Every structure is written in C-alpha cells, then in structure tokens.
Amino acid sequence: MKASLWVANGQVVTTVGHSTSPQVGPALGEVLRYTDGHVLVDGDKILLVTDNYAQAKAMCDAQTEVVDATDRLVLPGYVDCHTHLSFAGWRDHELPLRLAGRSYLDILAAGGGIISTVQKTRAATPSALLATVLATLDTMLLHGTTTVEAKSGYGLNLETELKQLCVLREAGTRHPVEVVRTFMGAHALPPEYKNAREEYIAIILDQMLPQVAAEGLAEFCDCFCENKAFTIDECRSILLRAKALGLGAKVHADEITPLGGALLAAEVKAVSAEHLIHADREHLRAMAEAQVVAILLPATSFILQTAKRADVKSMLELGVAIAIATDYNPGTSPLPNMQLLQSFACFHYGLTPAQAFAASTINAAHAIGRAKDSGSLEVGKQADVIIQKAPTLDFVPYHLGVNLVESVIKRGKRVVNKGGCMYG
Amino acid sequence: MKASLWVANGQVVTTVGHSTSPQVGPALGEVLRYTDGHVLVDGDKILLVTDNYAQAKAMCDAQTEVVDATDRLVLPGYVDCHTHLSFAGWRDHELPLRLAGRSYLDILAAGGGIISTVQKTRAATPSALLATVLATLDTMLLHGTTTVEAKSGYGLNLETELKQLCVLREAGTRHPVEVVRTFMGAHALPPEYKNAREEYIAIILDQMLPQVAAEGLAEFCDCFCENKAFTIDECRSILLRAKALGLGAKVHADEITPLGGALLAAEVKAVSAEHLIHADREHLRAMAEAQVVAILLPATSFILQTAKRADVKSMLELGVAIAIATDYNPGTSPLPNMQLLQSFACFHYGLTPAQAFAASTINAAHAIGRAKDSGSLEVGKQADVIIQKAPTLDFVPYHLGVNLVESVIKRGKRVVNKGGCMYG
C-alpha cells in the first residue's frame, strides 16, 4: 500500500495503546518519542508511524505528498473537549468591572454576565452565529486544534438551543475542525422562568431533549450542577432522560461549591465531569470507579483568579483520567489556544508538560467519545497531525505566548501550512 | 505639508500630554479615544492625530500610502522595557523539574539555571547570538513591540558582556525594532569568582563599565540587588560608577527578598527599579519622590507562581509610575508577547486594561528614556503605530492567547502587514 502523505524526519511524540482506555495515574504522560520519525498517511488514515526511514520511503512514490518536519515536533492534533463556541456578545467590557472588584453576581444583576450573552445569542441570526463559529474554528485550527466539543446553552429556549446546535452542525460540515455537539439547555435558568423553574426543567425534559435526540443534533447532554444553577436532582432527571434518549452525559460539577456533581457524574455513568475545583476526594474515587473522565479547565481558574485549584494529586492517586480544555466562552475563558492552555495546566495546575500533552490529546478524545479515531498517532486512526516549531515537548507550555504550530493535517489533508513562531 | 502615510478610520487610543512625565496615581490609564480616528505620518514622524476626516484627507495626496483601519484599534507600538533577549540555551528541560518541586537552587546546583545559560552564551558565536536575537525581534514585532530594552548579563566576563552588547547594537541597526541596550555585568556572580567576589566587582568597575561607556555600548547599567546576587553596597558602587560614566541606572530590586533595592534606586536616582515584589511601602514612597519608574514583571510572577505580588495599590496611592515588561529570558519568562503580558498584568496583578496599556506604552517609554520619541501617538513623535483586530482596548488583555496585531508601522514604515486574529 502506498502513502498519500508522508510527514518526514520530525520528532514524533504520541501516546500509544490508549485508544480503548485513557491514561490514568502514573501512566498519564507516558509517550512514545521518535527523535527522527515518520508518519505515513493513506487517505484520511494513519498507515504507519516509524523511525525507520527506509521502511517509510518504501511506502511512498511520486504521488506521495511529502511534508518535511526536520527540527519540528510532530504531534496528534489537539482535542479541545469543552467549549461554548457558539455565541454572540463578547463581554470584554466586564473585565474592568471585575478587576475593580465588582462580583459576578453584581454584574449579572446589572444585566451583564451569561444573561447578556443569552440575549444577544437569541437575537443573532443563524448566519451571523455561523460566521462567528467558523472564524473561531479558523483560529483554533491555526493553533493546532483538530477536534472540538461545543455546547449549546446560550439559548435557554427551544428555538435558540436548536439554532445553536444547527449552526454547530453546519460549521462541522464546512470546516476542517471536527465539531462534537453537546446540548446544554441546563446552563442557566432563563430569566423568564425565574419563578417557574419546574416549568423550565419540564421544557428541557419534554421538548428540548426529545427534539435534539430525534434530529441527531447532539451526542451529549451537559448540565451546570451548581448553586444558582441546577440542583443534583434536577441534573439527575435531565441526564437520565438524555441517556434514555441515547445521549451521553456530561456534568459541570463542583466548580464553585462542593455540591456533589462529581458523585452524580459517577452515579449516572457520565462520560465526563468538568471543572471539579471543589470535588470531594471520595467523589473523585467514585468517578475513577465509574470511569468518568475529569475535564480540568485551568484557564478559567486563571481568569477568575480562583485560589483553590482542582485536586490533581488525588485524581492521579485515585486513577481518575484527566483531560484539559479551554472552556472557550465569552465570559470566563476567551482563550481558543490549546498551547497556552497547556501552559496554564502546567504553571497553574501543576501538570508536567507530558501530562498536559496527554490530557490535551488522548484523554481529551476519551472525554468526548473520540478516542478510537483521534488523540494519538497510531495505525488506523484518523490522520490528525500537527507540526510545531519546537525542539521538545517541554517547549510548548514553556514558551508561552507564541503560536508554535506551523502545519495542520486533518483527516489526511494539509489544512494549515504557514510559519508559526519565527525562532531560529 | 503632505502626509506620507495615513492610518485611516480606526479606533485610535493613546495617552496624551505625558511625554515629559509619566502617568501616575489616578491618571494611570487616562487615554484619548477617537472612535473614528486618523493618524497622519510625515516620513518617520507623526504629523497629526485627529477625528476630523476632512482635515485628514486634506493632508494627503496621490503619493500618500493609505492603511485602512476600519473596525481596528490603532495604538502606539508597545515598548518592552525589560528583557534579556541576547542568550543561548533555552531551559525548557527545567520546567518538568520545577513542576516536580525541584527548587531553583537545586537546579542551579545541578548545573542548570542561569549558569547554564551563561556557559552557552559564552560559547556561542556572535553570529549565532545575532541570529537568535533577530528571530526574537521578529516575533516581538509581529506581536506589536516596536521598541525593546535588552540587557547583557549572560556573559559575566568582559569578552562575553561586550559580545552581547555588540550583538544587540548590530541587531538594532538591522531590525526595525529599536533596541535600547543595558549593561548588566552584575546579573550573577560568575562561578569562577565564587570565592573572590571583590575581584569580580573590581572587574565590573574598572574594566567592563569603562569599556562599555567608552564604546557607547549601553545607555543604562542594571544590577541584580538580591541575596545570592549582589549586596546594596556592591550595587551602589556599580551604579554610581555607571552614572559617573554617563550611563543611567536601573535596579533589579526586592524580587525575592525585601533587601532594599527600591530605596537604593531612589537614592542613586535610577531611571527604574524592576520586579519590586517585596518592596517596602516607605521605599516605594522614596521611589515616587525620586521619580524612579517601577517596572512590574507579572509574567515572571505567573511562571514562578509567586504567591506574593508587587504592591500595585501602594504604588498607585504614592504616585509611583508603573510600567510593565515581559522580562523575556530563557529561565523565568520565555514570553515575547506584550499582549499576553497585559493579560497577566490584569488578571494576575489587578491592573485595568487601560492601566496595563499605559504601562506598556508611555510609562514603559519613560522607563528607558524614550518618552520624548515613543509611547504615544502625538504630533512630532516617532510614527510607531500598531493596528489590532480588536473592538475595544479591553479586548486586548481579555482575549488572551491570540495575536491580535495585524499591522505594525515603525518610524513611519509599514513593517508588518498580515492577518492576526481570524475573528469576524
């Protein structure tokens, strides 16, 4: 069999052997490194990963596209497994208010916060939303993200939740970045149901979820399990209904208070639980047993300057699989860049560069049900490959503030080919 | 008089009226904003800044180069007033060690840290150093920096200190970014003088400084006033000798311990004191009286995860002028990007976006004696202008992780013209 594309002579770094179960405990960050390696692609799939030049060359002919990766790092594309990328209404004007000490709840009361994004997202046309999503996907792709999870949840009514999901579906068909969709009607209680929360829950259960499932608009259902958002019981009913309809479950858990979302995630056998800053150690143990992936969002902690950090040490000890994601959204994480996210994971959360890498690739793929296809450079998987101008894996989180990605290959096609960092 | 270049229809934001004294106290961050503004350039100088389209147009003819800045932010170029950009030897491999809890002193004892950079810098050829510096200046320029201060201090012997400064001088003649040179022989005690520190001080005083001054290799002299580095008395003797030779004084002060570098800076009437994390409030008062600019380095604090932060509140109350800089170096701040630096200044140090902007422009120019020429968009100053794809000044530190700079004009010449952020 001949290769259609040959990424040649690069420093190849990837996890191996974790397509069916994520890296946990001391295994997190175990990688294969070929100093002078080759990735061969056939169509949209990886044909071979080797450090044997002769073997690589023998699989190529005059038709093979050759991408020289000399002095470059060759990695699997980043998987950003938790974002809210379909929205209208940036909230940059709230930054000076927050820095001046105004609380999130003050800003919310003054018409800001998530509710302002909801209003603007409701008012936005699908084509305007689509343009924003496509532009964001461009930025993400240029920074090395080849697969992204994206949630609804700025609609909070049937029409707008569906609009968001349809826009995300359309974006995924038009853009090289693969978009995995999550329904999140339970992101916040809409203001018009302030005194009728049971009614809103009923709408989620009886209208939104069935229609989302029937139209195949989402693979997952997420909910914000938190004081001021939704209770454990409300989230349980939503997630169980979602599962009955064939969707996977996700939980925004224990971000601000130790409400017990992590335990709920274990109970309903969610695919993932996210944030987890206040998660109880015993609840983390339950997550490990139920094989729920922890998605950590260290950029959000940085931006909110949250003193408490997720309990990475316990997660490693107990065998909870750790993934990291940007949490890209207009309020608490306007950061689309998985390289800088790894810097936050290292400097702010204490992961090593190799752990942050695994958490951004194979474990992130597990967190959105894509580990069979994505997250590592292994034979038979999708050829999602990025080439970075960096001498070592450590260099990526270390050299923060510069886009090191030069080339991106998605499903075997070279979709970014430009200079990244200018360093010699 | 006709304009050679017209930056048209942008949102112009600049400080005004602070070319002779920096912004201090409540004035920090006071800016002029023209929603629909114009910057007209004649040769290398700013001819006019206005929101009067007719007036702008009247100064242009067919020869005028027009740069459309519609929906863009038009700012003075960033001034990075504290860097160590001339070095060999990245230290990315130390990151996992530090994250695993190894102390800086442990790493130093194992041959790492600054001493490893010194060894590699001594061994590097001038042309290799120059290539690295030019590549770094490229990266800085692409991110909006038009003037940079750069220190020696990885030589710690006469030959290499001069080599570093000569390389920086050469880089400044070849590259659009203006390079302001600082001699910093007192950066660390070289290992070969471990038991003979007086001898090394004498070499600085009697050999290095006179030669640096005689050859015009530096405008400033800096020294690391700190336990394990140089004492107050040693720094005083070095800075006074430097001043007698016509150099301006700078002090790395009170970074790790409250040794009193801030007070020394006031005493010797230094242009600036940097770091200042542990500076005593009374010493800050002395700095304000002596008009010493405080250069804060919040990225370094982030990277070292320093719990204590510089006392910005006291600086504002006491009228200390605040500038911010990247501290770009291979150990504690491998960050060349003044946009992300502003994010750290806001989220990590509590400055508002407008304060971080002023601290990155006019106040930074004061910190390196360039405020008459740089740091703001005012008639008669150098035409150092950047165009960013951002709707507001707040957006710059808020939207972290993306290079928003699209165009850079240095001394009236357009030296960067490319897409930055892909957002619509």
GROMACS .gro file of C-alpha atoms in nm, chain B:
model
  424
  425MET     CA    1   0.263   6.968   0.447
  426LYS     CA    2   0.156   6.637   0.293
  427ALA     CA    3   0.138   6.305   0.471
  428SER     CA    4   0.345   6.011   0.351
  429LEU     CA    5   0.115   5.764   0.529
  430TRP     CA    6  -0.243   5.781   0.653
  431VAL     CA    7  -0.382   5.531   0.903
  432ALA     CA    8  -0.748   5.590   0.835
  433ASN     CA    9  -1.079   5.530   1.011
  434GLY     CA   10  -0.954   5.334   1.309
  435GLN     CA   11  -1.035   5.349   1.675
  436VAL     CA   12  -0.735   5.550   1.792
  437VAL     CA   13  -0.636   5.510   2.157
  438THR     CA   14  -0.336   5.682   2.311
  439THR     CA   15  -0.223   5.868   2.617
  440VAL     CA   16  -0.158   6.237   2.560
  441GLY     CA   17   0.046   6.500   2.740
  442HIS     CA   18   0.275   6.263   2.921
  443SER     CA   19   0.591   6.284   2.716
  444THR     CA   20   0.782   6.468   2.988
  445SER     CA   21   0.642   6.291   3.292
  446PRO     CA   22   0.476   5.950   3.324
  447GLN     CA   23   0.119   5.877   3.425
  448VAL     CA   24   0.095   5.822   3.799
  449GLY     CA   25  -0.179   5.759   4.054
  450PRO     CA   26  -0.535   5.808   3.928
  451ALA     CA   27  -0.402   5.941   3.597
  452LEU     CA   28  -0.263   5.597   3.506
  453GLY     CA   29  -0.472   5.470   3.219
  454GLU     CA   30  -0.622   5.804   3.117
  455VAL     CA   31  -0.643   5.784   2.741
  456LEU     CA   32  -0.774   5.976   2.444
  457ARG     CA   33  -1.007   5.768   2.228
  458TYR     CA   34  -1.122   5.859   1.879
  459THR     CA   35  -1.386   5.610   1.767
  460ASP     CA   36  -1.325   5.707   1.407
  461GLY     CA   37  -0.977   5.849   1.407
  462HIS     CA   38  -0.682   5.912   1.182
  463VAL     CA   39  -0.307   5.913   1.225
  464LEU     CA   40  -0.108   6.102   0.962
  465VAL     CA   41   0.260   6.045   0.921
  466ASP     CA   42   0.527   6.250   0.750
  467GLY     CA   43   0.841   6.043   0.697
  468ASP     CA   44   0.922   5.892   1.033
  469LYS     CA   45   0.715   6.134   1.244
  470ILE     CA   46   0.353   6.179   1.340
  471LEU     CA   47   0.205   6.480   1.164
  472LEU     CA   48  -0.147   6.476   1.301
  473VAL     CA   49  -0.388   6.271   1.510
  474THR     CA   50  -0.749   6.367   1.453
  475ASP     CA   51  -1.106   6.252   1.423
  476ASN     CA   52  -1.172   6.506   1.151
  477TYR     CA   53  -1.184   6.317   0.825
  478ALA     CA   54  -1.183   6.625   0.606
  479GLN     CA   55  -0.879   6.763   0.783
  480ALA     CA   56  -0.701   6.431   0.744
  481LYS     CA   57  -0.788   6.399   0.380
  482ALA     CA   58  -0.668   6.749   0.305
  483MET     CA   59  -0.318   6.650   0.415
  484CYS     CA   60  -0.299   6.359   0.171
  485ASP     CA   61  -0.235   6.331  -0.197
  486ALA     CA   62  -0.187   6.056  -0.454
  487GLN     CA   63   0.153   5.968  -0.307
  488THR     CA   64   0.016   5.909   0.043
  489GLU     CA   65   0.009   5.543   0.144
  490VAL     CA   66  -0.329   5.471   0.299
  491VAL     CA   67  -0.371   5.199   0.562
  492ASP     CA   68  -0.736   5.123   0.627
  493ALA     CA   69  -0.800   5.062   0.996
  494THR     CA   70  -1.177   5.031   0.985
  495ASP     CA   71  -1.302   4.824   1.282
  496ARG     CA   72  -0.948   4.812   1.410
  497LEU     CA   73  -0.772   4.951   1.714
  498VAL     CA   74  -0.489   5.194   1.636
  499LEU     CA   75  -0.234   5.218   1.918
  500PRO     CA   76   0.120   5.331   1.977
  501GLY     CA   77   0.365   5.043   1.940
  502TYR     CA   78   0.438   4.854   2.260
  503VAL     CA   79   0.757   4.933   2.447
  504ASP     CA   80   0.901   4.624   2.616
  505CYS     CA   81   1.120   4.795   2.874
  506HIS     CA   82   1.287   4.496   3.045
  507THR     CA   83   1.422   4.194   2.858
  508HIS     CA   84   1.726   3.970   2.846
  509LEU     CA   85   1.694   3.876   2.482
  510SER     CA   86   2.054   3.802   2.390
  511PHE     CA   87   2.127   3.448   2.506
  512ALA     CA   88   2.198   3.093   2.400
  513GLY     CA   89   2.045   2.793   2.570
  514TRP     CA   90   1.674   2.752   2.624
  515ARG     CA   91   1.586   2.598   2.959
  516ASP     CA   92   1.261   2.420   2.873
  517HIS     CA   93   1.402   2.095   3.017
  518GLU     CA   94   1.399   2.258   3.362
  519LEU     CA   95   1.022   2.306   3.352
  520PRO     CA   96   0.929   1.946   3.446
  521LEU     CA   97   1.190   1.958   3.723
  522ARG     CA   98   1.042   2.276   3.867
  523LEU     CA   99   0.689   2.141   3.837
  524ALA     CA  100   0.802   1.830   4.021
  525GLY     CA  101   0.906   2.052   4.308
  526ARG     CA  102   1.280   2.092   4.250
  527SER     CA  103   1.385   2.433   4.372
  528TYR     CA  104   1.569   2.687   4.161
  529LEU     CA  105   1.873   2.642   4.384
  530ASP     CA  106   1.865   2.263   4.339
  531ILE     CA  107   1.853   2.307   3.964
  532LEU     CA  108   2.134   2.561   3.982
  533ALA     CA  109   2.342   2.321   4.190
  534ALA     CA  110   2.289   2.053   3.924
  535GLY     CA  111   2.440   2.283   3.661
  536GLY     CA  112   2.112   2.435   3.544
  537GLY     CA  113   1.961   2.778   3.590
  538ILE     CA  114   2.131   3.098   3.487
  539ILE     CA  115   2.479   2.944   3.495
  540SER     CA  116   2.390   2.702   3.215
  541THR     CA  117   2.271   2.998   3.007
  542VAL     CA  118   2.597   3.180   3.085
  543GLN     CA  119   2.804   2.884   2.969
  544LYS     CA  120   2.610   2.853   2.645
  545THR     CA  121   2.616   3.226   2.583
  546ARG     CA  122   2.991   3.238   2.636
  547ALA     CA  123   3.033   2.950   2.390
  548ALA     CA  124   2.803   3.099   2.124
  549THR     CA  125   2.948   3.280   1.826
  550PRO     CA  126   2.837   3.641   1.774
  551SER     CA  127   2.663   3.540   1.453
  552ALA     CA  128   2.467   3.264   1.627
  553LEU     CA  129   2.363   3.506   1.901
  554LEU     CA  130   2.270   3.765   1.641
  555ALA     CA  131   2.052   3.518   1.452
  556THR     CA  132   1.863   3.434   1.770
  557VAL     CA  133   1.817   3.799   1.863
  558LEU     CA  134   1.691   3.889   1.515
  559ALA     CA  135   1.446   3.599   1.521
  560THR     CA  136   1.321   3.706   1.863
  561LEU     CA  137   1.282   4.063   1.740
  562ASP     CA  138   1.075   3.928   1.450
  563THR     CA  139   0.843   3.755   1.694
  564MET     CA  140   0.820   4.061   1.916
  565LEU     CA  141   0.747   4.286   1.620
  566LEU     CA  142   0.475   4.052   1.492
  567HIS     CA  143   0.314   4.086   1.835
  568GLY     CA  144   0.330   4.467   1.832
  569THR     CA  145   0.653   4.559   2.011
  570THR     CA  146   0.833   4.845   1.836
  571THR     CA  147   1.094   4.929   2.100
  572VAL     CA  148   1.270   4.690   2.334
  573GLU     CA  149   1.519   4.725   2.613
  574ALA     CA  150   1.775   4.442   2.626
  575LYS     CA  151   2.032   4.363   2.890
  576SER     CA  152   2.362   4.184   2.882
  577GLY     CA  153   2.436   3.969   3.187
  578TYR     CA  154   2.472   3.617   3.048
  579GLY     CA  155   2.841   3.676   2.987
  580LEU     CA  156   2.974   3.771   3.329
  581ASN     CA  157   3.317   3.825   3.180
  582LEU     CA  158   3.445   4.119   2.982
  583GLU     CA  159   3.456   3.942   2.650
  584THR     CA  160   3.107   3.798   2.658
  585GLU     CA  161   2.938   4.102   2.810
  586LEU     CA  162   3.082   4.309   2.524
  587LYS     CA  163   2.984   4.037   2.277
  588GLN     CA  164   2.624   4.051   2.395
  589LEU     CA  165   2.609   4.429   2.374
  590CYS     CA  166   2.773   4.436   2.030
  591VAL     CA  167   2.524   4.178   1.907
  592LEU     CA  168   2.238   4.389   2.041
  593ARG     CA  169   2.381   4.701   1.875
  594GLU     CA  170   2.412   4.517   1.545
  595ALA     CA  171   2.059   4.378   1.578
  596GLY     CA  172   1.927   4.730   1.633
  597THR     CA  173   2.083   4.850   1.309
  598ARG     CA  174   1.945   4.558   1.111
  599HIS     CA  175   1.596   4.523   1.254
  600PRO     CA  176   1.300   4.763   1.261
  601VAL     CA  177   1.258   4.710   1.636
  602GLU     CA  178   1.456   4.974   1.824
  603VAL     CA  179   1.691   4.815   2.077
  604VAL     CA  180   1.788   5.009   2.389
  605ARG     CA  181   2.093   4.850   2.548
  606THR     CA  182   2.163   4.795   2.917
  607PHE     CA  183   2.486   4.659   3.063
  608MET     CA  184   2.423   4.407   3.337
  609GLY     CA  185   2.754   4.252   3.435
  610ALA     CA  186   2.614   4.234   3.788
  611HIS     CA  187   2.347   3.979   3.697
  612ALA     CA  188   2.502   3.691   3.890
  613LEU     CA  189   2.838   3.615   4.041
  614PRO     CA  190   3.026   3.404   3.786
  615PRO     CA  191   3.121   3.061   3.925
  616GLU     CA  192   3.493   3.127   3.874
  617TYR     CA  193   3.470   3.418   4.122
  618LYS     CA  194   3.273   3.224   4.379
  619ASN     CA  195   3.538   3.289   4.641
  620ALA     CA  196   3.657   3.620   4.505
  621ARG     CA  197   3.354   3.844   4.467
  622GLU     CA  198   3.552   4.163   4.530
  623GLU     CA  199   3.767   4.078   4.231
  624TYR     CA  200   3.462   4.042   4.010
  625ILE     CA  201   3.317   4.371   4.134
  626ALA     CA  202   3.651   4.534   4.056
  627ILE     CA  203   3.637   4.395   3.702
  628ILE     CA  204   3.291   4.545   3.658
  629LEU     CA  205   3.404   4.879   3.796
  630ASP     CA  206   3.744   4.909   3.635
  631GLN     CA  207   3.720   4.711   3.314
  632MET     CA  208   3.366   4.643   3.199
  633LEU     CA  209   3.197   4.972   3.279
  634PRO     CA  210   3.472   5.197   3.139
  635GLN     CA  211   3.487   4.999   2.816
  636VAL     CA  212   3.108   4.983   2.777
  637ALA     CA  213   3.091   5.359   2.830
  638ALA     CA  214   3.386   5.441   2.606
  639GLU     CA  215   3.242   5.240   2.318
  640GLY     CA  216   2.888   5.367   2.374
  641LEU     CA  217   2.767   5.009   2.405
  642ALA     CA  218   2.492   5.076   2.659
  643GLU     CA  219   2.275   5.361   2.780
  644PHE     CA  220   2.195   5.200   3.112
  645CYS     CA  221   2.356   4.988   3.379
  646ASP     CA  222   2.141   4.742   3.573
  647CYS     CA  223   2.229   4.515   3.864
  648PHE     CA  224   2.058   4.233   4.049
  649CYS     CA  225   2.035   4.358   4.405
  650GLU     CA  226   1.941   4.041   4.595
  651ASN     CA  227   2.059   3.779   4.839
  652LYS     CA  228   2.271   3.533   4.641
  653ALA     CA  229   2.338   3.806   4.387
  654PHE     CA  230   2.479   4.148   4.481
  655THR     CA  231   2.451   4.349   4.802
  656ILE     CA  232   2.317   4.701   4.838
  657ASP     CA  233   2.670   4.833   4.879
  658GLU     CA  234   2.801   4.646   4.578
  659CYS     CA  235   2.513   4.768   4.364
  660ARG     CA  236   2.556   5.122   4.489
  661SER     CA  237   2.922   5.128   4.390
  662ILE     CA  238   2.842   4.986   4.047
  663LEU     CA  239   2.554   5.222   3.978
  664LEU     CA  240   2.741   5.530   4.096
  665ARG     CA  241   3.038   5.439   3.877
  666ALA     CA  242   2.797   5.384   3.587
  667LYS     CA  243   2.636   5.722   3.644
  668ALA     CA  244   2.976   5.892   3.664
  669LEU     CA  245   3.048   5.740   3.323
  670GLY     CA  246   2.724   5.879   3.183
  671LEU     CA  247   2.502   5.570   3.199
  672GLY     CA  248   2.157   5.571   3.352
  673ALA     CA  249   2.091   5.340   3.646
  674LYS     CA  250   1.845   5.054   3.679
  675VAL     CA  251   1.797   4.808   3.964
  676HIS     CA  252   1.652   4.456   3.986
  677ALA     CA  253   1.506   4.529   4.328
  678ASP     CA  254   1.332   4.335   4.604
  679GLU     CA  255   1.226   4.050   4.378
  680ILE     CA  256   1.280   3.757   4.616
  681THR     CA  257   1.354   3.925   4.948
  682PRO     CA  258   1.299   4.280   5.082
  683LEU     CA  259   1.666   4.372   5.059
  684GLY     CA  260   1.607   4.741   4.992
  685GLY     CA  261   1.682   4.773   4.622
  686ALA     CA  262   1.390   5.011   4.578
  687LEU     CA  263   1.541   5.251   4.829
  688LEU     CA  264   1.879   5.224   4.658
  689ALA     CA  265   1.713   5.305   4.326
  690ALA     CA  266   1.569   5.620   4.482
  691GLU     CA  267   1.900   5.710   4.642
  692VAL     CA  268   2.100   5.687   4.319
  693LYS     CA  269   1.815   5.842   4.121
  694ALA     CA  270   1.782   5.539   3.900
  695VAL     CA  271   1.560   5.562   3.595
  696SER     CA  272   1.379   5.249   3.705
  697ALA     CA  273   1.355   4.971   3.959
  698GLU     CA  274   1.221   4.634   3.847
  699HIS     CA  275   1.030   4.339   3.998
  700LEU     CA  276   0.963   4.504   4.340
  701ILE     CA  277   0.753   4.219   4.473
  702HIS     CA  278   0.880   4.265   4.826
  703ALA     CA  279   0.947   4.638   4.815
  704ASP     CA  280   0.871   4.821   5.138
  705ARG     CA  281   0.599   5.084   5.117
  706GLU     CA  282   0.831   5.355   5.251
  707HIS     CA  283   1.084   5.263   4.986
  708LEU     CA  284   0.813   5.300   4.724
  709ARG     CA  285   0.746   5.646   4.862
  710ALA     CA  286   1.114   5.728   4.815
  711MET     CA  287   1.090   5.598   4.458
  712ALA     CA  288   0.795   5.826   4.391
  713GLU     CA  289   0.985   6.126   4.526
  714ALA     CA  290   1.292   6.041   4.322
  715GLN     CA  291   1.076   5.977   4.014
  716VAL     CA  292   1.200   5.622   3.967
  717VAL     CA  293   0.971   5.421   3.739
  718ALA     CA  294   0.855   5.083   3.874
  719ILE     CA  295   0.882   4.812   3.610
  720LEU     CA  296   0.650   4.524   3.703
  721LEU     CA  297   0.705   4.180   3.554
  722PRO     CA  298   0.380   3.990   3.613
  723ALA     CA  299   0.454   3.709   3.367
  724THR     CA  300   0.758   3.615   3.573
  725SER     CA  301   0.541   3.604   3.884
  726PHE     CA  302   0.298   3.380   3.698
  727ILE     CA  303   0.567   3.146   3.572
  728LEU     CA  304   0.731   3.119   3.912
  729GLN     CA  305   0.382   3.101   4.069
  730THR     CA  306   0.491   3.360   4.322
  731ALA     CA  307   0.213   3.397   4.574
  732LYS     CA  308   0.312   3.749   4.673
  733ARG     CA  309   0.260   4.019   4.412
  734ALA     CA  310   0.402   4.365   4.373
  735ASP     CA  311   0.213   4.621   4.580
  736VAL     CA  312   0.032   4.795   4.295
  737LYS     CA  313  -0.214   4.960   4.532
  738SER     CA  314   0.060   5.142   4.724
  739MET     CA  315   0.233   5.239   4.403
  740LEU     CA  316  -0.087   5.400   4.277
  741GLU     CA  317  -0.152   5.572   4.609
  742LEU     CA  318   0.202   5.703   4.644
  743GLY     CA  319   0.237   5.818   4.286
  744VAL     CA  320   0.497   5.569   4.168
  745ALA     CA  321   0.493   5.546   3.790
  746ILE     CA  322   0.415   5.189   3.681
  747ALA     CA  323   0.546   5.026   3.367
  748ILE     CA  324   0.519   4.658   3.274
  749ALA     CA  325   0.753   4.439   3.071
  750THR     CA  326   0.793   4.078   2.964
  751ASP     CA  327   1.128   4.010   3.133
  752TYR     CA  328   1.188   3.788   2.829
  753ASN     CA  329   1.458   3.537   2.923
  754PRO     CA  330   1.521   3.164   2.891
  755GLY     CA  331   1.452   3.078   3.253
  756THR     CA  332   1.171   3.263   3.421
  757SER     CA  333   0.985   3.428   3.132
  758PRO     CA  334   1.010   3.283   2.783
  759LEU     CA  335   0.730   3.518   2.673
  760PRO     CA  336   0.792   3.774   2.399
  761ASN     CA  337   0.430   3.890   2.361
  762MET     CA  338   0.321   4.222   2.514
  763GLN     CA  339  -0.047   4.142   2.453
  764LEU     CA  340  -0.035   3.835   2.674
  765LEU     CA  341   0.180   4.030   2.918
  766GLN     CA  342  -0.107   4.275   2.957
  767SER     CA  343  -0.335   3.980   3.035
  768PHE     CA  344  -0.101   3.882   3.318
  769ALA     CA  345  -0.090   4.244   3.437
  770CYS     CA  346  -0.470   4.248   3.455
  771PHE     CA  347  -0.562   3.900   3.574
  772HIS     CA  348  -0.256   3.838   3.788
  773TYR     CA  349  -0.163   4.186   3.914
  774GLY     CA  350  -0.502   4.359   3.906
  775LEU     CA  351  -0.431   4.643   3.663
  776THR     CA  352  -0.722   4.755   3.447
  777PRO     CA  353  -0.683   4.711   3.071
  778ALA     CA  354  -0.629   5.087   3.028
  779GLN     CA  355  -0.367   5.091   3.304
  780ALA     CA  356  -0.191   4.792   3.150
  781PHE     CA  357  -0.196   4.970   2.815
  782ALA     CA  358  -0.041   5.291   2.954
  783ALA     CA  359   0.213   5.082   3.145
  784SER     CA  360   0.306   4.909   2.815
  785THR     CA  361   0.343   5.230   2.618
  786ILE     CA  362   0.408   5.575   2.760
  787ASN     CA  363   0.524   5.468   3.105
  788ALA     CA  364   0.742   5.196   2.957
  789ALA     CA  365   0.898   5.457   2.731
  790HIS     CA  366   0.977   5.669   3.039
  791ALA     CA  367   1.142   5.367   3.198
  792ILE     CA  368   1.403   5.360   2.921
  793GLY     CA  369   1.437   5.727   2.845
  794ARG     CA  370   1.237   5.716   2.523
  795ALA     CA  371   0.922   5.904   2.618
  796LYS     CA  372   1.005   6.209   2.407
  797ASP     CA  373   1.003   5.990   2.097
  798SER     CA  374   0.787   5.687   2.172
  799GLY     CA  375   0.499   5.552   2.373
  800SER     CA  376   0.212   5.765   2.244
  801LEU     CA  377   0.055   5.891   1.924
  802GLU     CA  378   0.126   6.262   1.938
  803VAL     CA  379   0.240   6.518   1.685
  804GLY     CA  380   0.615   6.521   1.637
  805LYS     CA  381   0.681   6.181   1.793
  806GLN     CA  382   0.812   5.880   1.607
  807ALA     CA  383   0.543   5.715   1.398
  808ASP     CA  384   0.541   5.381   1.584
  809VAL     CA  385   0.187   5.257   1.530
  810ILE     CA  386   0.020   4.918   1.563
  811ILE     CA  387  -0.316   4.809   1.426
  812GLN     CA  388  -0.500   4.537   1.613
  813LYS     CA  389  -0.810   4.340   1.524
  814ALA     CA  390  -0.992   4.419   1.845
  815PRO     CA  391  -1.316   4.611   1.902
  816THR     CA  392  -1.204   4.775   2.228
  817LEU     CA  393  -0.893   4.832   2.437
  818ASP     CA  394  -1.042   4.595   2.697
  819PHE     CA  395  -1.045   4.319   2.436
  820VAL     CA  396  -0.664   4.300   2.421
  821PRO     CA  397  -0.590   4.152   2.765
  822TYR     CA  398  -0.930   3.977   2.773
  823HIS     CA  399  -0.892   3.777   2.454
  824LEU     CA  400  -0.575   3.605   2.565
  825GLY     CA  401  -0.385   3.353   2.360
  826VAL     CA  402  -0.436   3.508   2.018
  827ASN     CA  403  -0.210   3.756   1.838
  828LEU     CA  404  -0.443   4.043   1.752
  829VAL     CA  405  -0.178   4.256   1.578
  830GLU     CA  406  -0.230   4.286   1.204
  831SER     CA  407  -0.004   4.572   1.105
  832VAL     CA  408   0.297   4.743   1.253
  833ILE     CA  409   0.440   5.076   1.144
  834LYS     CA  410   0.786   5.162   1.277
  835ARG     CA  411   0.923   5.512   1.221
  836GLY     CA  412   0.664   5.567   0.952
  837LYS     CA  413   0.735   5.247   0.760
  838ARG     CA  414   0.489   4.960   0.747
  839VAL     CA  415   0.695   4.662   0.861
  840VAL     CA  416   0.423   4.409   0.941
  841ASN     CA  417   0.117   4.363   0.725
  842LYS     CA  418  -0.058   4.039   0.790
  843GLY     CA  419  -0.372   3.890   0.929
  844GLY     CA  420  -0.368   3.849   1.303
  845CYS     CA  421  -0.672   3.711   1.474
  846MET     CA  422  -0.918   3.543   1.242
  847TYR     CA  423  -1.226   3.664   1.427
  848GLY     CA  424  -1.508   3.826   1.239
   0.00000   0.00000   0.00000
